[in-house]
Amino acid sequence: MNIDVHSHFLPPACDDLRDGPGSSGAANERDSMSDLAQRIRDMDERDIDVQLLSVAPGLAHPDLATARRLNDVTAEAIAAYPTRLAGLATVPLDDPGDAARELERAVKELGFRGLEVLTNYKGENLDSPRYAPLFRKMVELDVAALVHPSNVMGRRDRLAAHFMANLIGNPTDTAVAAASLVFGGVLREMPKLKFVMSHGGGTCPILAARWEHAWQMNLVEDSAIDQPPSEYLKLLYFDSVLHSPDLLDNLIHQFGADRIVLGSDYPAGMGNFTPAAALAEVSGLADAQRDAIAHRNASELFGLPGIPALR
């Protein structure tokens, strides 16, 4: 069984939002963002049993009315495939109190399994005290968040050319999000928070040793942690969208098979179209490790053990 935790969906009933403010457009769209019947066929072809759907990152964290609309129609759309699809909510971050309430509604009334959180909201990092109501609600509901880059640094100037906002901006912004959660004390204060860092954590894994060294040398003067950053990085999860079996192998060895989940980034052109096959290319894993990455970790994180995949 294979569970894909990282895919994006735009309900056909919300197609008017596709080219609106914040939308990333269709330039990076390889497969259909809205056709669920085609998605199921693609899942079958690519050996994916269950897929978690989140809105395209350019549409995440809209106003409350739009967030409710997106969540409602997503729930209606995926209800036709209850054994194959599950939802991750989008929440309005202009008011984190509203975000917490909408998350609770989406989980308790709509059956969503977690939420999507961007690496920053209007340039505000994830260690901002403003996020506390939402994070407390995540702990209370025991739900996980997929952390996805958007509004990345440098996108309008130095990274504007050569698709670098995606190639370099996305993995860099994900590392900033991880560093904010660690050094900002979010994971120290709320160690039961569950975050899945997209795209294998971006540049976070390769920078982790640098962060550790800086902390040991007392160079992070405004750090809000009392243990080395590695102790908090252990609390994060990472998806497998890395485009290289060697990099995935390194990620598994660095953080452990129990912290890795499958992701495709469907329907993006920058996605990993066959994450199950990519995992199979990593040699030397025990069967228990493969099972953990393929489905067990995701099932436990997002409360999916009751979904029997239809094959």
Short mmCIF file of C-alpha atoms in Angstrom, two decimals:
data_model
loop_
_atom_site.label_atom_id
_atom_site.label_comp_id
_atom_site.label_asym_id
_atom_site.label_seq_id
_atom_site.Cartn_x
_atom_site.Cartn_y
_atom_site.Cartn_z
CA MET A 1 0.00 0.00 0.00
CA ASN A 2 1.26 3.49 -0.88
CA ILE A 3 -0.03 6.78 0.56
CA ASP A 4 0.85 10.07 -1.14
CA VAL A 5 0.61 12.96 1.35
CA HIS A 6 1.60 15.77 -1.04
CA SER A 7 -0.74 16.54 -3.90
CA HIS A 8 -2.80 19.56 -4.92
CA PHE A 9 -6.39 19.97 -5.99
CA LEU A 10 -8.60 22.77 -7.25
CA PRO A 11 -12.29 21.83 -7.10
CA PRO A 12 -14.04 22.40 -10.44
CA ALA A 13 -16.62 24.49 -8.57
CA CYS A 14 -13.80 26.89 -7.61
CA ASP A 15 -12.24 27.20 -11.06
CA ASP A 16 -12.90 30.95 -10.92
CA LEU A 17 -10.05 31.13 -8.36
CA ARG A 18 -7.51 29.56 -10.70
CA ASP A 19 -6.19 32.83 -12.11
CA GLY A 20 -7.09 35.05 -9.19
CA PRO A 21 -4.74 36.87 -6.78
CA GLY A 22 -2.18 34.48 -5.33
CA SER A 23 -2.76 31.80 -7.93
CA SER A 24 0.33 30.14 -9.37
CA GLY A 25 -1.43 29.55 -12.68
CA ALA A 26 -1.07 26.48 -14.89
CA ALA A 27 2.55 26.89 -16.04
CA ASN A 28 3.78 24.16 -13.68
CA GLU A 29 0.71 21.94 -14.09
CA ARG A 30 1.58 18.62 -15.77
CA ASP A 31 -1.60 16.70 -14.90
CA SER A 32 -5.11 17.91 -14.13
CA MET A 33 -5.59 19.97 -10.98
CA SER A 34 -9.37 19.40 -11.00
CA ASP A 35 -10.31 16.14 -12.76
CA LEU A 36 -10.63 13.56 -9.99
CA ALA A 37 -11.59 10.70 -12.32
CA GLN A 38 -8.35 11.24 -14.25
CA ARG A 39 -6.46 11.56 -10.96
CA ILE A 40 -7.71 8.16 -9.85
CA ARG A 41 -6.59 6.65 -13.16
CA ASP A 42 -3.17 8.25 -12.70
CA MET A 43 -2.98 6.94 -9.14
CA ASP A 44 -3.74 3.43 -10.36
CA GLU A 45 -1.09 3.69 -13.07
CA ARG A 46 1.48 5.06 -10.62
CA ASP A 47 0.74 2.60 -7.81
CA ILE A 48 -0.75 5.11 -5.37
CA ASP A 49 -3.54 3.74 -3.18
CA VAL A 50 -4.50 6.84 -1.18
CA GLN A 51 -3.78 10.50 -1.84
CA LEU A 52 -4.13 13.51 0.45
CA LEU A 53 -5.38 16.64 -1.33
CA SER A 54 -4.42 20.21 -0.45
CA VAL A 55 -5.14 23.35 -2.44
CA ALA A 56 -2.48 24.75 -4.75
CA PRO A 57 -0.12 26.78 -2.53
CA GLY A 58 -0.92 30.00 -4.36
CA LEU A 59 -4.50 29.66 -3.12
CA ALA A 60 -3.70 28.67 0.47
CA HIS A 61 -4.65 30.87 3.43
CA PRO A 62 -7.32 33.00 1.72
CA ASP A 63 -9.99 34.98 3.55
CA LEU A 64 -12.35 33.03 5.80
CA ALA A 65 -15.24 32.88 3.32
CA THR A 66 -13.00 31.55 0.54
CA ALA A 67 -11.31 29.05 2.85
CA ARG A 68 -14.70 27.70 3.91
CA ARG A 69 -15.80 27.51 0.29
CA LEU A 70 -12.65 25.64 -0.77
CA ASN A 71 -12.92 23.21 2.13
CA ASP A 72 -16.63 22.60 1.60
CA VAL A 73 -16.43 21.86 -2.10
CA THR A 74 -13.25 19.79 -1.69
CA ALA A 75 -15.05 17.64 0.86
CA GLU A 76 -17.99 17.24 -1.52
CA ALA A 77 -15.71 16.34 -4.43
CA ILE A 78 -13.64 13.70 -2.64
CA ALA A 79 -16.73 12.11 -1.07
CA ALA A 80 -17.11 10.21 -4.34
CA TYR A 81 -13.80 8.42 -3.63
CA PRO A 82 -13.79 7.84 0.14
CA THR A 83 -11.33 4.95 -0.01
CA ARG A 84 -8.85 6.72 -2.28
CA LEU A 85 -8.81 10.40 -1.31
CA ALA A 86 -8.68 12.47 1.88
CA GLY A 87 -8.51 16.20 2.45
CA LEU A 88 -6.08 18.65 4.04
CA ALA A 89 -7.78 21.90 4.98
CA THR A 90 -6.80 25.41 4.03
CA VAL A 91 -7.24 28.03 6.75
CA PRO A 92 -7.31 31.87 6.81
CA LEU A 93 -4.17 33.22 8.44
CA ASP A 94 -5.12 36.89 8.54
CA ASP A 95 -6.78 35.87 11.81
CA PRO A 96 -5.18 32.77 13.39
CA GLY A 97 -8.20 32.50 15.69
CA ASP A 98 -10.39 32.08 12.61
CA ALA A 99 -7.81 29.65 11.26
CA ALA A 100 -8.08 27.51 14.40
CA ARG A 101 -11.87 27.51 14.25
CA GLU A 102 -11.94 26.65 10.54
CA LEU A 103 -9.46 23.83 11.10
CA GLU A 104 -11.69 22.40 13.82
CA ARG A 105 -14.74 22.65 11.56
CA ALA A 106 -12.91 21.02 8.65
CA VAL A 107 -11.71 18.14 10.81
CA LYS A 108 -14.82 17.51 12.88
CA GLU A 109 -17.54 18.30 10.33
CA LEU A 110 -15.92 17.65 6.96
CA GLY A 111 -13.66 14.75 7.91
CA PHE A 112 -10.38 16.42 6.86
CA ARG A 113 -7.22 14.72 8.10
CA GLY A 114 -4.99 17.75 8.67
CA LEU A 115 -4.08 20.99 6.95
CA GLU A 116 -1.65 22.74 4.64
CA VAL A 117 0.51 25.53 6.08
CA LEU A 118 2.72 27.73 3.92
CA THR A 119 6.36 28.36 4.77
CA ASN A 120 5.46 31.97 5.44
CA TYR A 121 2.37 34.13 5.35
CA LYS A 122 2.92 37.50 3.71
CA GLY A 123 6.58 37.29 4.70
CA GLU A 124 5.89 36.34 8.32
CA ASN A 125 7.85 33.27 9.47
CA LEU A 126 6.30 30.36 11.32
CA ASP A 127 7.77 31.33 14.70
CA SER A 128 5.57 34.42 14.89
CA PRO A 129 3.55 34.39 18.14
CA ARG A 130 0.48 35.10 15.97
CA TYR A 131 0.35 31.47 14.89
CA ALA A 132 -0.06 30.16 18.45
CA PRO A 133 -3.88 29.73 18.35
CA LEU A 134 -3.64 27.62 15.20
CA PHE A 135 -0.74 25.55 16.51
CA ARG A 136 -2.50 24.93 19.81
CA LYS A 137 -5.56 23.75 17.89
CA MET A 138 -3.38 21.37 15.85
CA VAL A 139 -2.13 19.81 19.08
CA GLU A 140 -5.63 19.65 20.54
CA LEU A 141 -7.02 17.93 17.44
CA ASP A 142 -3.87 15.82 17.00
CA VAL A 143 -3.56 16.67 13.31
CA ALA A 144 -0.51 17.20 11.13
CA ALA A 145 0.32 19.95 8.65
CA LEU A 146 2.00 19.73 5.27
CA VAL A 147 4.38 22.70 5.10
CA HIS A 148 4.65 23.97 1.54
CA PRO A 149 6.70 26.86 0.09
CA SER A 150 5.03 29.90 -1.44
CA ASN A 151 5.73 33.63 -1.62
CA VAL A 152 9.40 32.67 -1.51
CA MET A 153 12.20 35.11 -0.85
CA GLY A 154 13.89 36.63 -3.89
CA ARG A 155 11.12 35.66 -6.29
CA ARG A 156 10.70 39.20 -7.62
CA ASP A 157 14.38 40.06 -8.05
CA ARG A 158 17.38 37.71 -7.90
CA LEU A 159 15.31 34.55 -8.40
CA ALA A 160 12.96 35.96 -11.02
CA ALA A 161 14.78 34.38 -13.98
CA HIS A 162 15.42 30.79 -15.06
CA PHE A 163 12.58 29.32 -12.94
CA MET A 164 14.86 29.91 -9.94
CA ALA A 165 12.00 30.96 -7.67
CA ASN A 166 10.98 27.31 -7.80
CA LEU A 167 14.37 25.63 -8.25
CA ILE A 168 16.11 27.59 -5.49
CA GLY A 169 13.41 29.65 -3.77
CA ASN A 170 11.16 26.73 -2.86
CA PRO A 171 13.76 24.55 -1.11
CA THR A 172 15.31 27.61 0.55
CA ASP A 173 11.99 28.85 1.92
CA THR A 174 11.25 25.39 3.31
CA ALA A 175 14.56 25.49 5.16
CA VAL A 176 13.67 28.91 6.57
CA ALA A 177 10.39 27.47 7.81
CA ALA A 178 12.18 24.56 9.49
CA ALA A 179 14.75 26.88 11.08
CA SER A 180 11.98 29.16 12.36
CA LEU A 181 10.16 26.23 13.97
CA VAL A 182 13.41 25.07 15.57
CA PHE A 183 15.29 28.22 16.60
CA GLY A 184 12.11 30.18 17.27
CA GLY A 185 11.18 27.73 20.00
CA VAL A 186 7.89 26.56 18.45
CA LEU A 187 8.83 22.88 18.74
CA ARG A 188 10.29 23.41 22.20
CA GLU A 189 7.04 24.94 23.42
CA MET A 190 4.77 22.48 21.60
CA PRO A 191 6.73 19.27 20.92
CA LYS A 192 3.55 17.41 19.94
CA LEU A 193 3.14 19.54 16.82
CA LYS A 194 3.43 17.48 13.66
CA PHE A 195 4.83 19.11 10.51
CA VAL A 196 5.67 17.39 7.21
CA MET A 197 8.26 19.45 5.37
CA SER A 198 7.64 19.26 1.63
CA HIS A 199 10.26 18.52 -1.03
CA GLY A 200 12.32 16.50 1.42
CA GLY A 201 12.71 19.52 3.67
CA GLY A 202 14.30 21.61 0.93
CA THR A 203 17.85 22.57 1.88
CA CYS A 204 17.21 21.89 5.58
CA PRO A 205 18.87 18.44 5.67
CA ILE A 206 22.15 19.63 4.16
CA LEU A 207 22.19 22.72 6.42
CA ALA A 208 21.38 20.85 9.64
CA ALA A 209 25.03 20.32 10.57
CA ARG A 210 25.72 24.03 10.00
CA TRP A 211 22.84 24.93 12.31
CA GLU A 212 24.19 22.52 14.94
CA HIS A 213 27.66 24.03 14.77
CA ALA A 214 26.36 27.61 15.06
CA TRP A 215 24.30 26.70 18.13
CA GLN A 216 27.24 24.93 19.79
CA MET A 217 29.39 28.03 19.17
CA ASN A 218 26.70 30.24 20.78
CA LEU A 219 26.33 32.22 17.58
CA VAL A 220 22.51 32.08 17.46
CA GLU A 221 22.09 34.75 20.10
CA ASP A 222 18.32 35.08 19.78
CA SER A 223 17.69 31.34 19.84
CA ALA A 224 14.70 30.24 21.92
CA ILE A 225 15.89 26.67 22.46
CA ASP A 226 17.74 24.99 25.30
CA GLN A 227 18.86 21.88 23.42
CA PRO A 228 20.81 21.50 20.16
CA PRO A 229 18.73 22.08 17.01
CA SER A 230 19.13 18.41 16.08
CA GLU A 231 16.89 17.50 19.02
CA TYR A 232 14.05 19.53 17.52
CA LEU A 233 14.68 18.53 13.93
CA LYS A 234 13.95 14.98 15.08
CA LEU A 235 10.36 16.09 15.63
CA LEU A 236 9.81 16.98 11.97
CA TYR A 237 8.68 14.73 9.12
CA PHE A 238 9.80 14.97 5.49
CA ASP A 239 8.20 13.96 2.21
CA SER A 240 10.07 12.09 -0.52
CA VAL A 241 9.90 14.63 -3.38
CA LEU A 242 13.64 14.74 -4.06
CA HIS A 243 14.09 13.49 -7.67
CA SER A 244 17.05 11.32 -6.67
CA PRO A 245 17.27 7.91 -4.94
CA ASP A 246 20.63 8.95 -3.48
CA LEU A 247 19.13 12.05 -1.87
CA LEU A 248 16.18 10.04 -0.56
CA ASP A 249 18.60 7.47 0.83
CA ASN A 250 20.53 10.26 2.58
CA LEU A 251 17.33 11.71 4.02
CA ILE A 252 16.31 8.31 5.40
CA HIS A 253 19.70 7.77 6.99
CA GLN A 254 19.79 11.29 8.43
CA PHE A 255 16.34 11.38 10.03
CA GLY A 256 15.21 7.74 10.08
CA ALA A 257 12.64 5.82 8.07
CA ASP A 258 10.01 6.62 10.70
CA ARG A 259 10.13 10.34 9.74
CA ILE A 260 9.73 9.99 5.95
CA VAL A 261 6.48 9.84 3.96
CA LEU A 262 5.74 9.49 0.26
CA GLY A 263 4.90 12.59 -1.75
CA SER A 264 4.33 13.31 -5.43
CA ASP A 265 3.45 17.04 -5.66
CA TYR A 266 0.80 15.98 -8.19
CA PRO A 267 -0.08 17.55 -10.61
CA ALA A 268 3.00 19.80 -10.77
CA GLY A 269 5.58 19.41 -13.48
CA MET A 270 8.19 19.62 -10.70
CA GLY A 271 6.57 16.68 -8.96
CA ASN A 272 7.82 13.15 -8.52
CA PHE A 273 5.30 11.34 -10.70
CA THR A 274 6.02 7.85 -9.35
CA PRO A 275 6.99 8.13 -5.66
CA ALA A 276 6.48 4.42 -4.98
CA ALA A 277 8.90 3.52 -7.78
CA ALA A 278 11.37 6.12 -6.49
CA LEU A 279 11.32 4.49 -3.06
CA ALA A 280 11.91 1.10 -4.66
CA GLU A 281 15.14 2.48 -6.18
CA VAL A 282 16.60 3.06 -2.69
CA SER A 283 18.65 -0.02 -1.84
CA GLY A 284 19.43 -1.55 1.52
CA LEU A 285 16.15 -0.84 3.31
CA ALA A 286 14.48 -3.47 5.45
CA ASP A 287 10.89 -4.38 4.61
CA ALA A 288 9.69 -2.66 7.79
CA GLN A 289 11.43 0.56 6.73
CA ARG A 290 9.87 0.46 3.27
CA ASP A 291 6.44 -0.15 4.74
CA ALA A 292 6.88 2.75 7.16
CA ILE A 293 7.74 5.18 4.36
CA ALA A 294 5.20 3.81 1.88
CA HIS A 295 2.17 3.95 4.15
CA ARG A 296 2.55 3.35 7.89
CA ASN A 297 3.98 6.76 8.83
CA ALA A 298 1.37 8.63 6.79
CA SER A 299 -1.42 6.45 8.12
CA GLU A 300 -0.45 7.26 11.70
CA LEU A 301 0.22 10.94 11.05
CA PHE A 302 -3.03 11.65 9.26
CA GLY A 303 -5.32 9.13 10.90
CA LEU A 304 -5.80 6.95 7.83
CA PRO A 305 -5.70 3.36 9.17
CA GLY A 306 -9.41 2.95 8.58
CA ILE A 307 -9.20 3.61 4.83
CA PRO A 308 -9.01 0.31 2.92
CA ALA A 309 -7.51 1.15 -0.46
CA LEU A 310 -9.30 -0.34 -3.43
CA ARG A 311 -6.95 -1.98 -5.93
#
